[in-house]
Structures are given as structure tokens and as C-alpha cells.
mmCIF file of C-alpha atoms in Angstrom:
data_model
loop_
_atom_site.group_PDB
_atom_site.id
_atom_site.type_symbol
_atom_site.label_atom_id
_atom_site.label_comp_id
_atom_site.label_asym_id
_atom_site.label_seq_id
_atom_site.Cartn_x
_atom_site.Cartn_y
_atom_site.Cartn_z
ATOM 1 C CA MET B 1 10.820 7.393 -18.638
ATOM 2 C CA THR B 2 11.410 9.446 -15.485
ATOM 3 C CA GLU B 3 12.178 7.308 -12.451
ATOM 4 C CA PRO B 4 9.231 7.442 -10.037
ATOM 5 C CA SER B 5 9.655 8.931 -6.591
ATOM 6 C CA ARG B 6 10.202 6.118 -4.147
ATOM 7 C CA ILE B 7 11.192 5.105 -0.652
ATOM 8 C CA GLU B 8 14.824 3.961 -0.720
ATOM 9 C CA SER B 9 15.403 2.704 2.817
ATOM 10 C CA ILE B 10 13.791 2.523 6.208
ATOM 11 C CA HIS B 11 15.138 1.743 9.680
ATOM 12 C CA ILE B 12 12.535 0.896 12.331
ATOM 13 C CA LYS B 13 13.125 0.311 16.029
ATOM 14 C CA GLY B 14 10.480 -0.492 18.603
ATOM 15 C CA PHE B 15 7.340 -0.626 16.408
ATOM 16 C CA ARG B 16 5.181 -3.667 17.121
ATOM 17 C CA SER B 17 7.227 -6.784 16.196
ATOM 18 C CA LEU B 18 9.793 -4.622 14.367
ATOM 19 C CA ALA B 19 12.229 -4.373 17.252
ATOM 20 C CA ASP B 20 15.079 -3.403 14.935
ATOM 21 C CA VAL B 21 14.549 -3.849 11.186
ATOM 22 C CA LYS B 22 16.441 -2.104 8.410
ATOM 23 C CA LEU B 23 15.585 -2.343 4.716
ATOM 24 C CA ASP B 24 18.110 -0.786 2.331
ATOM 25 C CA ASN B 25 17.926 -0.303 -1.442
ATOM 26 C CA ILE B 26 14.214 -1.033 -1.421
ATOM 27 C CA PRO B 27 13.304 -2.368 -4.869
ATOM 28 C CA ASN B 28 10.289 -1.341 -6.879
ATOM 29 C CA PRO B 29 8.177 -3.363 -6.628
ATOM 30 C CA MET B 30 8.954 -4.913 -3.227
ATOM 31 C CA VAL B 31 7.243 -8.130 -2.140
ATOM 32 C CA LEU B 32 7.139 -8.964 1.571
ATOM 33 C CA LEU B 33 6.918 -12.718 2.011
ATOM 34 C CA GLY B 34 6.488 -14.707 5.208
ATOM 35 C CA ALA B 35 4.320 -16.918 7.373
ATOM 36 C CA ASN B 36 1.314 -15.722 9.346
ATOM 37 C CA GLY B 37 2.463 -13.409 12.120
ATOM 38 C CA ALA B 38 5.917 -12.825 10.623
ATOM 39 C CA GLY B 39 5.420 -9.049 10.591
ATOM 40 C CA LYS B 40 4.477 -8.336 6.960
ATOM 41 C CA SER B 41 1.441 -6.279 7.906
ATOM 42 C CA ASN B 42 3.437 -4.431 10.563
ATOM 43 C CA VAL B 43 5.770 -3.078 7.865
ATOM 44 C CA LEU B 44 2.761 -1.834 5.908
ATOM 45 C CA ARG B 45 1.224 -0.414 9.094
ATOM 46 C CA LEU B 46 4.331 1.685 9.629
ATOM 47 C CA PHE B 47 3.906 3.323 6.226
ATOM 48 C CA GLU B 48 0.215 3.771 6.965
ATOM 49 C CA MET B 49 1.138 5.501 10.223
ATOM 50 C CA LEU B 50 3.485 7.831 8.306
ATOM 51 C CA ARG B 51 0.634 8.875 6.063
ATOM 52 C CA GLU B 52 -1.666 9.456 9.027
ATOM 53 C CA MET B 53 1.011 11.518 10.782
ATOM 54 C CA PHE B 54 1.170 13.892 7.823
ATOM 55 C CA HIS B 55 -2.598 14.209 7.800
ATOM 56 C CA HIS B 56 -2.461 15.131 11.525
ATOM 57 C CA ARG B 57 -4.279 11.908 12.377
ATOM 58 C CA LEU B 58 -1.623 10.124 14.457
ATOM 59 C CA ALA B 59 -3.816 10.074 17.584
ATOM 60 C CA HIS B 60 -6.714 8.642 15.612
ATOM 61 C CA PHE B 61 -4.475 5.976 14.062
ATOM 62 C CA ILE B 62 -3.073 4.874 17.437
ATOM 63 C CA LEU B 63 -6.482 4.659 19.101
ATOM 64 C CA ARG B 64 -8.062 2.857 16.139
ATOM 65 C CA ARG B 65 -5.246 0.296 16.153
ATOM 66 C CA GLY B 66 -5.349 -0.555 19.867
ATOM 67 C CA GLY B 67 -3.455 2.180 21.706
ATOM 68 C CA ALA B 68 0.188 3.033 22.366
ATOM 69 C CA ASP B 69 1.047 -0.100 24.328
ATOM 70 C CA ASP B 70 0.112 -2.302 21.356
ATOM 71 C CA HIS B 71 2.433 -0.320 19.070
ATOM 72 C CA LEU B 72 5.538 -0.569 21.243
ATOM 73 C CA PHE B 73 7.603 -3.746 20.898
ATOM 74 C CA GLY B 74 6.747 -5.886 23.919
ATOM 75 C CA GLY B 75 4.679 -3.036 25.398
ATOM 76 C CA GLN B 76 5.779 0.037 27.357
ATOM 77 C CA ARG B 77 7.595 -1.958 30.041
ATOM 78 C CA GLN B 78 10.015 -3.311 27.442
ATOM 79 C CA THR B 79 10.166 -0.485 24.891
ATOM 80 C CA ARG B 80 9.931 3.213 25.703
ATOM 81 C CA GLN B 81 10.075 4.711 22.220
ATOM 82 C CA ILE B 82 9.728 4.117 18.486
ATOM 83 C CA ASP B 83 12.589 5.401 16.319
ATOM 84 C CA THR B 84 12.270 5.553 12.550
ATOM 85 C CA ILE B 85 14.485 6.854 9.745
ATOM 86 C CA VAL B 86 12.984 6.977 6.258
ATOM 87 C CA SER B 87 15.081 7.816 3.203
ATOM 88 C CA PHE B 88 13.266 8.571 -0.045
ATOM 89 C CA HIS B 89 13.997 9.940 -3.494
ATOM 90 C CA THR B 90 11.700 12.526 -5.107
ATOM 91 C CA GLY B 91 13.589 13.202 -8.336
ATOM 92 C CA LEU B 92 15.325 16.256 -6.856
ATOM 93 C CA GLY B 93 17.630 14.336 -4.557
ATOM 94 C CA VAL B 94 17.631 12.213 -1.425
ATOM 95 C CA ASN B 95 15.390 13.111 1.507
ATOM 96 C CA GLU B 96 15.693 11.723 5.023
ATOM 97 C CA LEU B 97 13.102 12.036 7.745
ATOM 98 C CA SER B 98 13.729 10.767 11.274
ATOM 99 C CA PHE B 99 11.283 10.832 14.150
ATOM 100 C CA THR B 100 10.819 9.474 17.654
ATOM 101 C CA LEU B 101 7.481 8.562 19.206
ATOM 102 C CA MET B 102 7.091 8.120 22.954
ATOM 103 C CA PRO B 103 4.162 7.016 25.147
ATOM 104 C CA ALA B 104 1.975 9.651 26.736
ATOM 105 C CA SER B 105 -1.115 9.610 28.934
ATOM 106 C CA ALA B 106 -4.362 7.912 27.875
ATOM 107 C CA ASP B 107 -2.446 5.162 26.073
ATOM 108 C CA MET B 108 -1.332 7.585 23.346
ATOM 109 C CA LEU B 109 1.932 8.265 21.520
ATOM 110 C CA THR B 110 3.466 11.703 21.182
ATOM 111 C CA VAL B 111 6.001 12.975 18.647
ATOM 112 C CA ALA B 112 9.049 13.563 20.834
ATOM 113 C CA LYS B 113 11.379 14.601 17.990
ATOM 114 C CA GLU B 114 11.428 14.875 14.219
ATOM 115 C CA GLU B 115 14.098 16.024 11.803
ATOM 116 C CA PHE B 116 14.416 16.387 8.017
ATOM 117 C CA HIS B 117 17.466 16.493 5.732
ATOM 118 C CA PHE B 118 17.643 16.967 1.973
ATOM 119 C CA THR B 119 20.679 16.238 -0.202
ATOM 120 C CA PRO B 120 20.355 17.332 -3.856
ATOM 121 C CA ALA B 121 21.460 15.046 -6.669
ATOM 122 C CA ASP B 122 24.519 17.224 -7.363
ATOM 123 C CA GLY B 123 25.475 17.253 -3.672
ATOM 124 C CA ARG B 124 25.285 21.041 -3.362
ATOM 125 C CA GLY B 125 22.893 23.246 -1.429
ATOM 126 C CA GLY B 126 21.378 20.796 1.009
ATOM 127 C CA LEU B 127 18.527 21.554 3.367
ATOM 128 C CA ASN B 128 18.012 20.805 7.084
ATOM 129 C CA TYR B 129 14.784 21.216 9.026
ATOM 130 C CA GLY B 130 14.500 20.691 12.749
ATOM 131 C CA PRO B 131 14.900 19.007 15.065
ATOM 132 C CA TYR B 132 11.412 19.793 16.270
ATOM 133 C CA ALA B 133 10.194 18.942 19.727
ATOM 134 C CA GLY B 134 6.811 17.685 18.644
ATOM 135 C CA GLY B 135 3.570 17.090 20.441
ATOM 136 C CA ALA B 136 0.430 15.115 19.835
ATOM 137 C CA GLU B 137 0.897 15.431 16.051
ATOM 138 C CA SER B 138 3.745 15.896 13.565
ATOM 139 C CA ASP B 139 5.072 19.418 12.968
ATOM 140 C CA PHE B 140 6.964 18.724 9.747
ATOM 141 C CA TYR B 141 4.020 18.939 7.366
ATOM 142 C CA SER B 142 2.799 22.225 8.869
ATOM 143 C CA VAL B 143 6.286 23.759 8.951
ATOM 144 C CA SER B 144 7.078 22.635 5.405
ATOM 145 C CA HIS B 145 3.912 24.343 4.133
ATOM 146 C CA SER B 146 4.371 27.624 6.014
ATOM 147 C CA PRO B 147 4.938 30.810 3.913
ATOM 148 C CA LYS B 148 8.674 30.851 4.688
ATOM 149 C CA SER B 149 9.307 27.161 4.046
ATOM 150 C CA ASP B 150 11.481 25.732 1.277
ATOM 151 C CA TRP B 151 9.599 24.186 -1.656
ATOM 152 C CA ARG B 152 11.818 21.091 -1.516
ATOM 153 C CA ALA B 153 10.519 20.347 1.973
ATOM 154 C CA ARG B 154 6.958 20.717 0.687
ATOM 155 C CA VAL B 155 7.643 18.168 -2.068
ATOM 156 C CA ALA B 156 9.009 15.697 0.491
ATOM 157 C CA ALA B 157 6.111 16.177 2.903
ATOM 158 C CA ASP B 158 3.539 15.796 0.126
ATOM 159 C CA PHE B 159 5.184 12.567 -1.032
ATOM 160 C CA LEU B 160 4.980 10.978 2.430
ATOM 161 C CA ARG B 161 1.419 12.208 2.795
ATOM 162 C CA ASP B 162 0.579 10.346 -0.386
ATOM 163 C CA CYS B 163 1.425 6.788 0.734
ATOM 164 C CA SER B 164 -1.838 4.824 0.519
ATOM 165 C CA HIS B 165 -2.561 1.468 2.125
ATOM 166 C CA TYR B 166 -5.142 -0.813 0.470
ATOM 167 C CA GLN B 167 -6.712 -3.836 2.084
ATOM 168 C CA PHE B 168 -9.969 -4.906 0.488
ATOM 169 C CA HIS B 169 -10.634 -7.627 3.047
ATOM 170 C CA ASP B 170 -13.874 -6.320 4.543
ATOM 171 C CA THR B 171 -16.651 -7.252 2.133
ATOM 172 C CA SER B 172 -19.226 -8.072 4.824
ATOM 173 C CA GLY B 173 -22.818 -6.928 4.524
ATOM 174 C CA ASP B 174 -22.231 -3.674 6.409
ATOM 175 C CA SER B 175 -18.884 -2.822 4.766
ATOM 176 C CA PRO B 176 -18.481 0.431 2.790
ATOM 177 C CA ILE B 177 -18.501 -1.322 -0.602
ATOM 178 C CA HIS B 178 -22.104 -2.425 0.069
ATOM 179 C CA LYS B 179 -23.306 1.137 0.668
ATOM 180 C CA ARG B 180 -24.432 3.992 -1.544
ATOM 181 C CA TRP B 181 -21.651 6.527 -2.062
ATOM 182 C CA ASP B 182 -21.356 10.199 -2.978
ATOM 183 C CA VAL B 183 -20.598 10.393 -6.727
ATOM 184 C CA GLU B 184 -18.304 13.394 -6.163
ATOM 185 C CA ASP B 185 -15.979 11.334 -3.948
ATOM 186 C CA ASN B 186 -14.149 9.948 -6.962
ATOM 187 C CA HIS B 187 -10.630 11.441 -7.072
ATOM 188 C CA ARG B 188 -8.928 8.440 -5.431
ATOM 189 C CA LEU B 189 -10.038 4.917 -4.690
ATOM 190 C CA LEU B 190 -10.411 4.715 -0.922
ATOM 191 C CA SER B 191 -8.483 2.108 1.059
ATOM 192 C CA HIS B 192 -11.612 0.016 1.705
ATOM 193 C CA GLY B 193 -12.998 0.389 -1.839
ATOM 194 C CA GLY B 194 -16.254 1.940 -0.670
ATOM 195 C CA ASN B 195 -16.268 4.567 -3.435
ATOM 196 C CA LEU B 196 -15.527 2.064 -6.221
ATOM 197 C CA ALA B 197 -18.795 2.806 -8.048
ATOM 198 C CA SER B 198 -18.066 6.556 -7.972
ATOM 199 C CA VAL B 199 -14.546 6.000 -9.348
ATOM 200 C CA LEU B 200 -15.815 3.720 -12.128
ATOM 201 C CA LEU B 201 -18.513 6.258 -13.017
ATOM 202 C CA ARG B 202 -15.889 9.001 -13.320
ATOM 203 C CA LEU B 203 -13.774 6.807 -15.595
ATOM 204 C CA ARG B 204 -16.754 5.919 -17.773
ATOM 205 C CA VAL B 205 -17.497 9.620 -18.277
ATOM 206 C CA MET B 206 -13.953 11.026 -18.498
ATOM 207 C CA ASP B 207 -11.783 8.116 -19.697
ATOM 208 C CA LEU B 208 -13.938 5.588 -21.529
ATOM 209 C CA PRO B 209 -11.012 3.570 -23.023
ATOM 210 C CA ARG B 210 -9.610 2.989 -19.527
ATOM 211 C CA TYR B 211 -13.045 2.059 -18.206
ATOM 212 C CA ARG B 212 -13.391 -0.481 -21.006
ATOM 213 C CA LEU B 213 -9.920 -1.843 -20.244
ATOM 214 C CA ILE B 214 -10.971 -2.471 -16.628
ATOM 215 C CA CYS B 215 -14.090 -4.274 -17.825
ATOM 216 C CA THR B 216 -11.985 -6.376 -20.211
ATOM 217 C CA HIS B 217 -9.663 -7.441 -17.377
ATOM 218 C CA VAL B 218 -12.656 -8.344 -15.193
ATOM 219 C CA LYS B 219 -14.017 -10.497 -18.024
ATOM 220 C CA ARG B 220 -10.722 -12.381 -18.146
ATOM 221 C CA VAL B 221 -11.431 -13.539 -14.600
ATOM 222 C CA MET B 222 -15.241 -13.708 -14.902
ATOM 223 C CA PRO B 223 -16.292 -14.637 -18.457
ATOM 224 C CA GLU B 224 -19.950 -14.143 -17.478
ATOM 225 C CA PHE B 225 -19.357 -10.451 -16.643
ATOM 226 C CA ASP B 226 -20.876 -7.993 -19.133
ATOM 227 C CA ASP B 227 -20.668 -4.479 -17.661
ATOM 228 C CA PHE B 228 -21.039 -2.382 -14.534
ATOM 229 C CA VAL B 229 -24.404 -0.750 -13.923
ATOM 230 C CA LEU B 230 -23.705 2.691 -12.469
ATOM 231 C CA GLU B 231 -26.780 4.769 -11.776
ATOM 232 C CA VAL B 232 -26.964 8.093 -9.926
ATOM 233 C CA ASP B 233 -29.789 8.692 -7.471
ATOM 234 C CA TYR B 234 -29.839 11.940 -5.463
ATOM 235 C CA GLY B 235 -26.093 12.405 -5.910
ATOM 236 C CA LYS B 236 -25.183 8.879 -4.803
ATOM 237 C CA THR B 237 -24.402 5.620 -6.540
ATOM 238 C CA ILE B 238 -23.944 1.983 -5.570
ATOM 239 C CA LEU B 239 -21.896 -0.766 -7.169
ATOM 240 C CA LYS B 240 -23.927 -2.993 -9.490
ATOM 241 C CA TRP B 241 -23.017 -5.170 -12.434
ATOM 242 C CA ARG B 242 -24.780 -7.172 -15.112
ATOM 243 C CA PRO B 243 -23.954 -10.711 -16.251
ATOM 244 C CA GLN B 244 -24.037 -11.545 -19.945
ATOM 245 C CA ASN B 245 -27.265 -12.632 -21.643
ATOM 246 C CA THR B 246 -29.542 -11.318 -18.922
ATOM 247 C CA ASP B 247 -31.236 -8.112 -17.809
ATOM 248 C CA LYS B 248 -30.722 -8.987 -14.147
ATOM 249 C CA THR B 249 -28.403 -6.630 -12.258
ATOM 250 C CA MET B 250 -26.262 -7.888 -9.401
ATOM 251 C CA SER B 251 -25.869 -5.791 -6.258
ATOM 252 C CA PRO B 252 -23.012 -6.247 -3.766
ATOM 253 C CA HIS B 253 -25.095 -8.561 -1.572
ATOM 254 C CA LEU B 254 -25.505 -10.899 -4.568
ATOM 255 C CA THR B 255 -21.789 -10.798 -5.373
ATOM 256 C CA SER B 256 -19.120 -13.045 -3.864
ATOM 257 C CA ASP B 257 -16.438 -11.572 -1.613
ATOM 258 C CA GLY B 258 -13.684 -12.585 -4.029
ATOM 259 C CA THR B 259 -15.483 -10.892 -6.930
ATOM 260 C CA LEU B 260 -15.828 -7.622 -5.005
ATOM 261 C CA ARG B 261 -12.118 -7.699 -4.155
ATOM 262 C CA CYS B 262 -11.295 -8.444 -7.785
ATOM 263 C CA PHE B 263 -13.317 -5.391 -8.897
ATOM 264 C CA CYS B 264 -11.374 -3.211 -6.451
ATOM 265 C CA LEU B 265 -7.917 -4.530 -7.329
ATOM 266 C CA VAL B 266 -8.357 -4.428 -11.101
ATOM 267 C CA THR B 267 -9.657 -0.856 -10.891
ATOM 268 C CA LEU B 268 -6.902 0.338 -8.550
ATOM 269 C CA LEU B 269 -4.103 -1.153 -10.648
ATOM 270 C CA ASN B 270 -5.425 0.427 -13.865
ATOM 271 C CA LEU B 271 -6.174 3.962 -12.689
ATOM 272 C CA PRO B 272 -4.754 6.934 -14.631
ATOM 273 C CA ASP B 273 -1.719 8.749 -13.226
ATOM 274 C CA GLU B 274 -3.706 11.627 -11.741
ATOM 275 C CA MET B 275 -5.783 9.197 -9.626
ATOM 276 C CA LEU B 276 -2.861 7.163 -8.262
ATOM 277 C CA PRO B 277 -1.123 7.739 -4.909
ATOM 278 C CA GLY B 278 2.649 8.176 -4.768
ATOM 279 C CA VAL B 279 3.251 4.843 -3.013
ATOM 280 C CA ILE B 280 0.810 1.935 -3.092
ATOM 281 C CA LEU B 281 0.771 -0.548 -0.202
ATOM 282 C CA LEU B 282 -1.159 -3.779 -0.808
ATOM 283 C CA ASP B 283 -1.919 -6.211 2.002
ATOM 284 C CA GLU B 284 -2.555 -9.813 0.853
ATOM 285 C CA PRO B 285 -4.215 -8.997 -2.486
ATOM 286 C CA GLU B 286 -4.621 -12.719 -3.171
ATOM 287 C CA LEU B 287 -7.315 -13.167 -0.489
ATOM 288 C CA GLY B 288 -10.379 -14.904 -1.955
ATOM 289 C CA LEU B 289 -9.158 -14.788 -5.572
ATOM 290 C CA HIS B 290 -8.879 -17.658 -8.037
ATOM 291 C CA PRO B 291 -5.221 -18.528 -8.825
ATOM 292 C CA PHE B 292 -5.639 -17.136 -12.359
ATOM 293 C CA ALA B 293 -6.915 -13.850 -10.927
ATOM 294 C CA VAL B 294 -3.956 -13.750 -8.512
ATOM 295 C CA SER B 295 -1.535 -14.155 -11.424
ATOM 296 C CA LEU B 296 -3.341 -11.449 -13.387
ATOM 297 C CA VAL B 297 -3.163 -9.028 -10.456
ATOM 298 C CA SER B 298 0.537 -9.749 -9.906
ATOM 299 C CA HIS B 299 1.355 -8.878 -13.518
ATOM 300 C CA MET B 300 -0.674 -5.674 -13.206
ATOM 301 C CA VAL B 301 1.460 -4.779 -10.182
ATOM 302 C CA ARG B 302 4.594 -5.286 -12.292
ATOM 303 C CA ILE B 303 3.281 -2.924 -14.975
ATOM 304 C CA LEU B 304 2.114 -0.295 -12.475
ATOM 305 C CA ALA B 305 5.518 -0.395 -10.740
ATOM 306 C CA ARG B 306 7.028 1.299 -13.788
ATOM 307 C CA LYS B 307 5.440 4.560 -12.672
ATOM 308 C CA ARG B 308 4.591 4.070 -8.982
ATOM 309 C CA GLN B 309 6.300 2.347 -6.093
ATOM 310 C CA VAL B 310 4.311 -0.703 -5.005
ATOM 311 C CA ILE B 311 4.952 -2.613 -1.766
ATOM 312 C CA VAL B 312 3.004 -5.855 -1.341
ATOM 313 C CA ALA B 313 2.593 -8.272 1.563
ATOM 314 C CA THR B 314 1.632 -11.750 0.379
ATOM 315 C CA GLN B 315 1.848 -15.495 1.007
ATOM 316 C CA SER B 316 0.714 -16.624 -2.439
ATOM 317 C CA PRO B 317 3.044 -18.697 -4.673
ATOM 318 C CA HIS B 318 0.943 -17.638 -7.669
ATOM 319 C CA PHE B 319 1.544 -13.973 -6.857
ATOM 320 C CA VAL B 320 5.265 -14.426 -6.170
ATOM 321 C CA ASP B 321 5.781 -16.103 -9.559
ATOM 322 C CA ALA B 322 5.655 -12.700 -11.285
ATOM 323 C CA PHE B 323 8.678 -11.347 -9.383
ATOM 324 C CA SER B 324 12.405 -11.940 -9.276
ATOM 325 C CA LEU B 325 14.110 -12.933 -6.040
ATOM 326 C CA ASP B 326 15.854 -9.531 -5.936
ATOM 327 C CA GLU B 327 12.416 -7.968 -5.457
ATOM 328 C CA ILE B 328 11.479 -10.190 -2.513
ATOM 329 C CA VAL B 329 12.105 -9.720 1.213
ATOM 330 C CA VAL B 330 11.448 -12.795 3.377
ATOM 331 C CA LEU B 331 10.316 -12.043 6.920
ATOM 332 C CA HIS B 332 10.865 -14.424 9.851
ATOM 333 C CA MET B 333 9.673 -14.279 13.446
ATOM 334 C CA ARG B 334 12.282 -15.207 16.061
ATOM 335 C CA ASN B 335 11.714 -14.712 19.791
ATOM 336 C CA GLY B 336 8.910 -12.267 19.066
ATOM 337 C CA ARG B 337 11.074 -10.175 16.704
ATOM 338 C CA THR B 338 10.630 -9.760 12.978
ATOM 339 C CA GLU B 339 13.794 -10.351 10.952
ATOM 340 C CA ALA B 340 14.102 -9.373 7.292
ATOM 341 C CA ASN B 341 16.139 -11.405 4.802
ATOM 342 C CA ARG B 342 16.916 -9.960 1.354
ATOM 343 C CA LEU B 343 17.259 -12.529 -1.412
ATOM 344 C CA ASN B 344 19.835 -12.604 -4.202
ATOM 345 C CA GLN B 345 18.848 -14.044 -7.561
ATOM 346 C CA GLY B 346 22.329 -15.458 -8.110
ATOM 347 C CA ASP B 347 22.240 -17.521 -4.912
ATOM 348 C CA PHE B 348 19.345 -19.587 -6.297
ATOM 349 C CA SER B 349 20.345 -19.788 -9.968
ATOM 350 C CA HIS B 350 20.618 -23.594 -9.930
ATOM 351 C CA TRP B 351 17.135 -23.871 -8.399
ATOM 352 C CA LEU B 352 15.633 -21.460 -10.918
ATOM 353 C CA GLU B 353 16.705 -23.712 -13.773
ATOM 354 C CA GLU B 354 13.927 -26.109 -12.765
ATOM 355 C CA TYR B 355 11.557 -24.198 -10.506
ATOM 356 C CA SER B 356 9.701 -20.906 -10.545
ATOM 357 C CA THR B 357 9.948 -18.326 -7.774
ATOM 358 C CA GLY B 358 6.578 -19.394 -6.406
ATOM 359 C CA GLU B 359 7.596 -23.048 -6.355
ATOM 360 C CA LEU B 360 10.735 -22.180 -4.382
ATOM 361 C CA TRP B 361 8.545 -20.390 -1.845
ATOM 362 C CA TRP B 362 6.140 -23.346 -1.706
ATOM 363 C CA LYS B 363 9.019 -25.786 -1.138
ATOM 364 C CA ASN B 364 10.453 -23.549 1.625
ATOM 365 C CA VAL B 365 13.752 -23.128 -0.253
ATOM 366 C CA LEU B 366 13.456 -19.364 0.344
ATOM 367 C CA GLY B 367 12.664 -19.799 4.048
ATOM 368 C CA GLY B 368 9.873 -17.995 5.804
ATOM 369 C CA TYR B 369 7.636 -20.986 6.499
ATOM 370 C CA PRO B 370 6.428 -21.607 10.078
#
């Protein structure tokens, strides 16, 4: 099997609580473990910001997340810029993108500099782009897709553009998953899960065995589940499902928050290749799920990681049980700074003779507790 494209390392300085954090030899999958406020979500937010930069939505991302001052470690008085170096492998060789963001007027960030380097697997015929003096948005994606650009730069830019962050936390009455959705919006599951019914409808029509597999997994968590009820009305559909031994259909407002999140996670982790993003970022997938469902989801992540890079932030011992210590990064907060600690399976071999990975986390043997 061909090794999936993946992020190999990242060095972050000045972003939120990540004053100076470097992660090398990033495993696939990678589990970020730590107490509340340790900085797990900030690592995922950085990757989300990368994606938004390559969609020319940096300004929107910064404003939606609180403004420039909230993104600089300790605020603008303490930190004047964000520096990031991302190294990633796309099957052709090693790519490295570095960029600097600096505060601008109206509580915004501007791209002060960005630079790209490519080193092929055989070490010959590398490629350098930049440095570019940026502006309100990134130049690299536009330059890499210009008529005179090198196709290797386009591959790299497309990979970074395809990092998708999923957080199915908002299941309130006015959340997207409660609303009717355009049936044609079905090529990717959106980060909030609002188009879940459209995605399931596409699978039922175009990939019935996969649709049935998703239903089977849902039944493992909810034995009373029979099938989804996906009806099209004026080009839109809404998520409904039917319990066994009844004709009653259940709409989102009659469905528990944990069940809605379970629907989203099971579908995402069982999508066909053409509907999956290049890198999948999951933020606390255990929220609201039964421990058995958490274990099921964690094993699905393991299987999916064979073909896609998956980075997960979690606090759940049940989720962690599916992973080796070499795949875990423990985050700590010290003096307002996030520190990352890579674990080595061999250092805990005597513990693992009696305890599982999750039990070691629960007992604070791995660190990371408040």
C-alpha cells in the first residue's frame, strides 16, 4: 500500500499558547493528550488556519476566532509575530513551507513572509518558491497555480488546502445538523456535520454496501436503530432515522446530542477515498458518547489512518486505549505556555505488562493531568 501523504513536522512560535512548540516525526495517527486548557485545540486550530489561508480566508478565520490579539501568545504587547514551519511528505519528496504573520490594523493579521522548498526523494532537482512579501492573504496558493508554476508546488498547495478540522460539538436546536440541506452539497462531510443527510443519501445511491456498513456500525452502538430516512423535498433533505419495530421517524430535535455526534463520526470515518480530506483533524470525538461508542470510534480511526493522516485531540482513556504510546503526544501548560512531550513505548514497558494505555493516562503515569 502506498504511504499516504502526511505532515511530518511542525514548528510553531507565537500562536496562542504555543509560544515555541516543535513536533518532529509526527506519527500517523497522532493523539494529542492533555488536561483542559493544555493547548490541544490550539494545535488543531493552527492546522485549521493553514487550510483557511490556502482558501484565501485568513482574515475571516482571524475575525471569527476573536481577532489578532487573541492569536498572538500573550497578546501583541508580548508577541509581535507568529512563525511557523511545516514539513510534509506528498509521495514525491519532502516539502517545507514557512510563513510569518504579523499584526495589522483592525485587529487583523497579515502575511509578512512565506517561503516554500521542495526536496525530491532522490535528492536531485529541488524547487524553491519565494520568499514572498505577502499581504492580507497567502500568495503561495495563487502563485503555485499560475500558468508558469511548477506542478510539484501545486501538489503541495493542494495538500495543505485539504486539511479538514471536524468538531461535531454543536448539536443545539439551531445548529446546521438540525436544518434542511441542499442534496447536491454531498462531496465532503462539512466540519459541523450539517450536510450529513446529503452525504448519506449520496452513499445510499452510489455506494450501497458502504451505506449499509455505516448503518451496521450505528446499530452496534444503538441496537434500536433500523435505518436512516432520507427524503428529498424541493432539492433539500433533512436527517431522520427510524427505530426498529415502529413506523415513527425521528428528527434531529427528537435525537440526543450524543447520537447525532455518533452519526457524524461513524459516517466520516467510513467514507470512500474520494470523499475524504488529505488530513483529518478531530477535536474531542468522545464528547457525549457511551464508552463503547468511544472505543468503536477509536478503532475506526486506527483503520482510517492506513490511508489518511488523522490527528486527534482527546482526554478519554477509552479512546487512548486503541493507540500505542509512540502515537501519543502529551501536552502540559506551564506559565501560560504549552509544552509537548513525546512518549516512548519502551520507557513504560513494565507498566504495560499490567495496565492498558488508557489506564496509564487515568493514573497520571503519562503526565498531563492538572
